[in-house]
PDB file of C-alpha atoms and ligand atoms in Angstrom:
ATOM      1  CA  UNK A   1     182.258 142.654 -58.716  1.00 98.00           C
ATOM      2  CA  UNK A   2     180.797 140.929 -61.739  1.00 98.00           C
ATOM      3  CA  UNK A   3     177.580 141.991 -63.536  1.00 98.00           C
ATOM      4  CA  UNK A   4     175.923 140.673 -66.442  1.00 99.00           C
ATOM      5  CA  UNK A   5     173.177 143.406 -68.296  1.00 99.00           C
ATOM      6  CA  UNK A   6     170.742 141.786 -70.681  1.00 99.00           C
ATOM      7  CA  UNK A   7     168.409 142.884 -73.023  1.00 99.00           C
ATOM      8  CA  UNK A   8     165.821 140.991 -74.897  1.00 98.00           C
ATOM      9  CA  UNK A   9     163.949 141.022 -78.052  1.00 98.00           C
ATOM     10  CA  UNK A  10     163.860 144.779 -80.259  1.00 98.00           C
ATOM     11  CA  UNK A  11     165.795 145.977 -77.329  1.00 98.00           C
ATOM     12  CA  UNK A  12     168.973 146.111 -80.753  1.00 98.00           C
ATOM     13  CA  UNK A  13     166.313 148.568 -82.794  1.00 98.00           C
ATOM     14  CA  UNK A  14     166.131 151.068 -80.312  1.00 98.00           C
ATOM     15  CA  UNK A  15     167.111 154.419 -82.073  1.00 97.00           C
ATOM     16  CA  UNK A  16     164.843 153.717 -84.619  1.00 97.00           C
ATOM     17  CA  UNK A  17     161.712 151.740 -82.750  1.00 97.00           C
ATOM     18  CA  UNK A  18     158.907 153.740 -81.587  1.00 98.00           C
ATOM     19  CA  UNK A  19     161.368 156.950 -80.414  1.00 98.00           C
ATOM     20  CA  UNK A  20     158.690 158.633 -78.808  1.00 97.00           C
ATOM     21  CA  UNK A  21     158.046 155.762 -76.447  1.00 98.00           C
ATOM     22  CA  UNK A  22     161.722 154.710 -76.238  1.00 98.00           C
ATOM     23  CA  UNK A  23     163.803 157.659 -77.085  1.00 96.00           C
ATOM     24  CA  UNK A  24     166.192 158.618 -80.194  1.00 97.00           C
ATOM     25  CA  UNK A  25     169.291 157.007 -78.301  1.00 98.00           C
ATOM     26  CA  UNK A  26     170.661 154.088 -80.468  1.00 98.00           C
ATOM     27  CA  UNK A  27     171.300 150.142 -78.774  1.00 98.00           C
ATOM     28  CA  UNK A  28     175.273 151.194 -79.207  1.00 98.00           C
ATOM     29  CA  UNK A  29     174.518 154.604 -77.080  1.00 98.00           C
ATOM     30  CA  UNK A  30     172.945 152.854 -74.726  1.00 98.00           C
ATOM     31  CA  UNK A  31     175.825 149.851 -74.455  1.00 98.00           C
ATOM     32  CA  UNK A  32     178.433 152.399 -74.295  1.00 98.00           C
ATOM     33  CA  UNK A  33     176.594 154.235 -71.688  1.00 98.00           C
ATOM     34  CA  UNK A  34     175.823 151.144 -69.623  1.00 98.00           C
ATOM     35  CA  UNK A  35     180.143 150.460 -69.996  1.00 98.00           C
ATOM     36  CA  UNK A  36     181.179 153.717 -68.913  1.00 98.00           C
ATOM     37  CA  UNK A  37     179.053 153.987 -65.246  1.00 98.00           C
ATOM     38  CA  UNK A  38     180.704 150.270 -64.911  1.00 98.00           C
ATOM     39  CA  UNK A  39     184.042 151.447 -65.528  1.00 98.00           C
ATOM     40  CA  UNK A  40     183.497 154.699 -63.547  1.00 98.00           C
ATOM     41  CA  UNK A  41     182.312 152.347 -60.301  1.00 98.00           C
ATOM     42  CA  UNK A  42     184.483 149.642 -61.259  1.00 98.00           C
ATOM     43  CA  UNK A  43     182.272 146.848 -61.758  1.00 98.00           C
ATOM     44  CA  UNK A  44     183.290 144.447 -65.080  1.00 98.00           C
ATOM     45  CA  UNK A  45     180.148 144.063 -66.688  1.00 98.00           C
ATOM     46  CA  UNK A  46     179.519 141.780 -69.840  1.00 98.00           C
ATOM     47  CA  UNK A  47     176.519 142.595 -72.222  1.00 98.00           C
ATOM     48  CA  UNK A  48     174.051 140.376 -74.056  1.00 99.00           C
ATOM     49  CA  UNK A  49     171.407 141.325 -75.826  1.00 99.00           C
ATOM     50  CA  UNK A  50     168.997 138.442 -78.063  1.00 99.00           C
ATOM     51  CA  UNK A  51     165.745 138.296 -79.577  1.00 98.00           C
ATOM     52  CA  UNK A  52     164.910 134.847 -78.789  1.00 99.00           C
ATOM     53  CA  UNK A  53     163.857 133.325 -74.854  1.00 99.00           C
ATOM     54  CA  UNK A  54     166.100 130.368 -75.133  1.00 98.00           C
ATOM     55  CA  UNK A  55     168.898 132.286 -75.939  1.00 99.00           C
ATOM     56  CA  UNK A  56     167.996 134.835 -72.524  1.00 99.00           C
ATOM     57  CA  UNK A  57     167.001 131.507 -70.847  1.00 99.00           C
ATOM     58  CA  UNK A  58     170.836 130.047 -71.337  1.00 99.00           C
ATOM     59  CA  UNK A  59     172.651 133.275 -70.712  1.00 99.00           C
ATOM     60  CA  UNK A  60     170.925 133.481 -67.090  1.00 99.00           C
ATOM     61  CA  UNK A  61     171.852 130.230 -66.480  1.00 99.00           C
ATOM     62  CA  UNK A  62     175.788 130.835 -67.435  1.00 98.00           C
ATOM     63  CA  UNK A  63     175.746 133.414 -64.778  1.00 98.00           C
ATOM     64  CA  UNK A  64     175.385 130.883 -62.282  1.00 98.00           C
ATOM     65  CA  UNK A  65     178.804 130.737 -60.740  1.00 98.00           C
ATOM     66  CA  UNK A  66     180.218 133.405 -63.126  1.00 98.00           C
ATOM     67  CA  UNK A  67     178.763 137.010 -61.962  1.00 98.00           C
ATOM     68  CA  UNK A  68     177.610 139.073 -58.771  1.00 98.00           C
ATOM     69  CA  UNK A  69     173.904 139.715 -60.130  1.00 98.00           C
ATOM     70  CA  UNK A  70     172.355 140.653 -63.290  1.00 99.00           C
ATOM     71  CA  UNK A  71     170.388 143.400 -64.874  1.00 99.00           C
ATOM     72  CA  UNK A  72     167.709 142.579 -67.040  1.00 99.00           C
ATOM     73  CA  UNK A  73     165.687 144.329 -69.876  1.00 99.00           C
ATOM     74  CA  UNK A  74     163.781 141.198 -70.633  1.00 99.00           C
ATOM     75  CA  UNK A  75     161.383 143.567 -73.447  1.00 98.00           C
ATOM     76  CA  UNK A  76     158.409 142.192 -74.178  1.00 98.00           C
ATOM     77  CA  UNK A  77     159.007 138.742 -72.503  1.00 98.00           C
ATOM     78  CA  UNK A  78     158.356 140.602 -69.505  1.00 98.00           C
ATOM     79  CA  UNK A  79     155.141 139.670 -69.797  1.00 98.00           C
ATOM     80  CA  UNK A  80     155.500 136.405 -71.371  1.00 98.00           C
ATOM     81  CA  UNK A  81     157.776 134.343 -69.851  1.00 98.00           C
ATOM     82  CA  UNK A  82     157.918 132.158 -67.124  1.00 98.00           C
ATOM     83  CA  UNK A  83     160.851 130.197 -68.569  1.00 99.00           C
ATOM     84  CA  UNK A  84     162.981 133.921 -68.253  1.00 99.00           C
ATOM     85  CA  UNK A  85     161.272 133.911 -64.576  1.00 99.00           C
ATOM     86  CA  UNK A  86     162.107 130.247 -63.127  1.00 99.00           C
ATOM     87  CA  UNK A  87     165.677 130.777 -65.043  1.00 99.00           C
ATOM     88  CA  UNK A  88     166.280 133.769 -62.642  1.00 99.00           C
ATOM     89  CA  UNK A  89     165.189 132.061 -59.594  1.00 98.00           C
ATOM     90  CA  UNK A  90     166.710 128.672 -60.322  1.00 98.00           C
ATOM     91  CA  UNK A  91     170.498 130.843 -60.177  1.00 98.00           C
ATOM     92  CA  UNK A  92     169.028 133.115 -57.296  1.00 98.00           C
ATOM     93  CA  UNK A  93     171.968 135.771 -57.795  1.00 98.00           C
ATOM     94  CA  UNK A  94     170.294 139.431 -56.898  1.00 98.00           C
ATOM     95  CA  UNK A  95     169.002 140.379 -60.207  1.00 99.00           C
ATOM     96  CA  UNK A  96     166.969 144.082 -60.976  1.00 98.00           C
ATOM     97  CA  UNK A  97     164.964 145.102 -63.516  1.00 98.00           C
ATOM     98  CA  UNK A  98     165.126 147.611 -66.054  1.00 98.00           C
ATOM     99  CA  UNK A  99     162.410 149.073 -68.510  1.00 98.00           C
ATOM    100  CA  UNK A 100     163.147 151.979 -70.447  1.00 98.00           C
ATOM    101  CA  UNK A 101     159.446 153.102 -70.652  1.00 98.00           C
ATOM    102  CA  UNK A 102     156.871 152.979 -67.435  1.00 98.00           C
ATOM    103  CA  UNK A 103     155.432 149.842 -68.172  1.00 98.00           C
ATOM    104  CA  UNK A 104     153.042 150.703 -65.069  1.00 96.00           C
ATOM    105  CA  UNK A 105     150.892 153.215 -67.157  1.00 97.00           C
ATOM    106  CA  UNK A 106     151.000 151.233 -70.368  1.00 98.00           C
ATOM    107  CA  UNK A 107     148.577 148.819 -71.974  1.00 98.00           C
ATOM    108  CA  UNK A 108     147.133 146.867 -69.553  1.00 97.00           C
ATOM    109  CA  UNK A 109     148.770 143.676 -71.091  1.00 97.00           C
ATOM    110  CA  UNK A 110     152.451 145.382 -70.427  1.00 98.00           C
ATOM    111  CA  UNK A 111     151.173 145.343 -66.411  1.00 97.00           C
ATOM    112  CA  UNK A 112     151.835 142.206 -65.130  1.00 98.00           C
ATOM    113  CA  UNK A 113     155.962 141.303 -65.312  1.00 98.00           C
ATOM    114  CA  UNK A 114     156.931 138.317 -64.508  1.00 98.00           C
ATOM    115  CA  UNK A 115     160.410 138.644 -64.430  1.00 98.00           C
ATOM    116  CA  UNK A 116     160.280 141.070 -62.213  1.00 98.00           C
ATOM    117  CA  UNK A 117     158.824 138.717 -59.095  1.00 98.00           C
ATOM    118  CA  UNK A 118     162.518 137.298 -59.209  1.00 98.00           C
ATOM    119  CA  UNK A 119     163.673 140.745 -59.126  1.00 98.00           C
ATOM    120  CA  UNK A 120     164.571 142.772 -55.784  1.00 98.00           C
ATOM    121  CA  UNK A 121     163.782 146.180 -57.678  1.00 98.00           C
ATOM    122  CA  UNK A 122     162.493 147.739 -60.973  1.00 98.00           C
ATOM    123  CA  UNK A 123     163.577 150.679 -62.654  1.00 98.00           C
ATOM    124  CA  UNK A 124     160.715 151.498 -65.479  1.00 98.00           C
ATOM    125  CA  UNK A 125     160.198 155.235 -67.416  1.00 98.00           C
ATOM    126  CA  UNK A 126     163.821 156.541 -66.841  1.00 98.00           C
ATOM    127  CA  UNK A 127     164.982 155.625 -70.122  1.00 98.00           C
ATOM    128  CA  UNK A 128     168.900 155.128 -70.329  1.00 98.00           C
ATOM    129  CA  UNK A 129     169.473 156.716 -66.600  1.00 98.00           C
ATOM    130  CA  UNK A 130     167.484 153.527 -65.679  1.00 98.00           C
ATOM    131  CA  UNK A 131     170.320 151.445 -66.241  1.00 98.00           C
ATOM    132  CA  UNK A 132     172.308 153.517 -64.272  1.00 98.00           C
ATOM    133  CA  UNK A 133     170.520 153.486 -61.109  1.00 98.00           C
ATOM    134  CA  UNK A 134     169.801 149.662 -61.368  1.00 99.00           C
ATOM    135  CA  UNK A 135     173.605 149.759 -61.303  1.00 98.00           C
ATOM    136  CA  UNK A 136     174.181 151.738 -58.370  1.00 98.00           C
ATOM    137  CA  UNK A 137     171.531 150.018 -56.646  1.00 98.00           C
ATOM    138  CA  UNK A 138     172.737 146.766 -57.523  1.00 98.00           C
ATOM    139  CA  UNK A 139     176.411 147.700 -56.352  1.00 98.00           C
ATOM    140  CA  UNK A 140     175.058 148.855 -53.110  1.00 98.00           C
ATOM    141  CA  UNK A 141     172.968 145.860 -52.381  1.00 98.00           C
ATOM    142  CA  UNK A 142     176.026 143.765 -52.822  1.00 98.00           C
ATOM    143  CA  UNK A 143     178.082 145.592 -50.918  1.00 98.00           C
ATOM    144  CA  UNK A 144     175.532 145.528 -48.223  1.00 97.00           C
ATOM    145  CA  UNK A 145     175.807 141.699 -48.400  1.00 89.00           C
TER     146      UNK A 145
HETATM  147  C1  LIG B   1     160.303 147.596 -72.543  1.00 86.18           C
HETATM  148  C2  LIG B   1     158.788 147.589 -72.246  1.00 86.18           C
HETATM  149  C3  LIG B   1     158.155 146.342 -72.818  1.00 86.18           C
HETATM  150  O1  LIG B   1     156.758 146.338 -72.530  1.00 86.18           O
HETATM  151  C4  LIG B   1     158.333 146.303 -74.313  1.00 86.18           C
HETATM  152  O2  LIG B   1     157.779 145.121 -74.864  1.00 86.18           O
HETATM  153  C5  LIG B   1     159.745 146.463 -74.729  1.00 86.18           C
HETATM  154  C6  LIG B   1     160.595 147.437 -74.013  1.00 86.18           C
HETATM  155  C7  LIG B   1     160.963 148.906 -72.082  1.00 86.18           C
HETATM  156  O3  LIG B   1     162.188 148.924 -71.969  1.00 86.18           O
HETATM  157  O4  LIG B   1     160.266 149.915 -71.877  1.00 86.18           O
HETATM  158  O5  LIG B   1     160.194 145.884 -75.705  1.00 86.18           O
HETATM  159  O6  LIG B   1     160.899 146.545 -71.811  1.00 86.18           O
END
């Protein structure tokens, strides 16, 4: 079982953006963290993280063929993007959605996500343990398959 995990733009700051919103844990915690559950379930897992859309745009498209499903952290082009969105459909692999904070009781423009309508769940205020449930929920629902 294949996985790709990938986080979008300021995603690489985190440590030092906004802590009380996003936490004190550093991008490399959180990659480390998100290698180890892999490892401990035995899933490979490849990471990407990039501030720019095209770049998320042509890394969903290489998992076409190439992984089981996908985790995303698609940061503020959550609420932006419909490239991000019809790039998740157009491979249709089972892909879930992370957010570190709740997005849900945020500003009102953080509310709508549009990656998340090709996603078949959404993890959002759970900070790093997010990842790991999207994981375990992800493994199951393949499994399931
Ligand atoms: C975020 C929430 C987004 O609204 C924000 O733009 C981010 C991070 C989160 O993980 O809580 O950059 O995706």
């Amino acid at each position: 079982m294949k996985f790709v995990v990938i986080n979008g733009p300021n995603l690489n700051l985190l440590g030092l953006r906004e802590p009380e919103i996003y936490g004190t844990g550093t991008f490399a915690a959180l990659e480390s963290y998100i290698c180890r559950i892999c490892e401990k379930e035995c899933i490979a897992v490849e990471l990407f993280q990039s501030n720019h859309e095209g770049a998320i745009v042509d890394r969903i498209q290489q998992c076409y063929g190439t992984a089981d499903g996908i985790i995303i952290n698609p940061a503020a082009y959550t609420h932006t993007s419909i490239a991000i969105l019809d790039a998740l459909k157009a491979v249709a692999l089972p892909a879930i959605e992370v957010h570190l904070s709740d997005i849900h009781t945020r500003e009102e423009f953080r509310q709508v996500s549009y990656a998340g309508m090709a996603c078949i769940k959404t993890f959002a205020g759970l900070g790093f343990e997010g990842y790991r449930q999207a994981i375990l929920y992800l493994k199951e629902y393949l499994e399931q398959r």
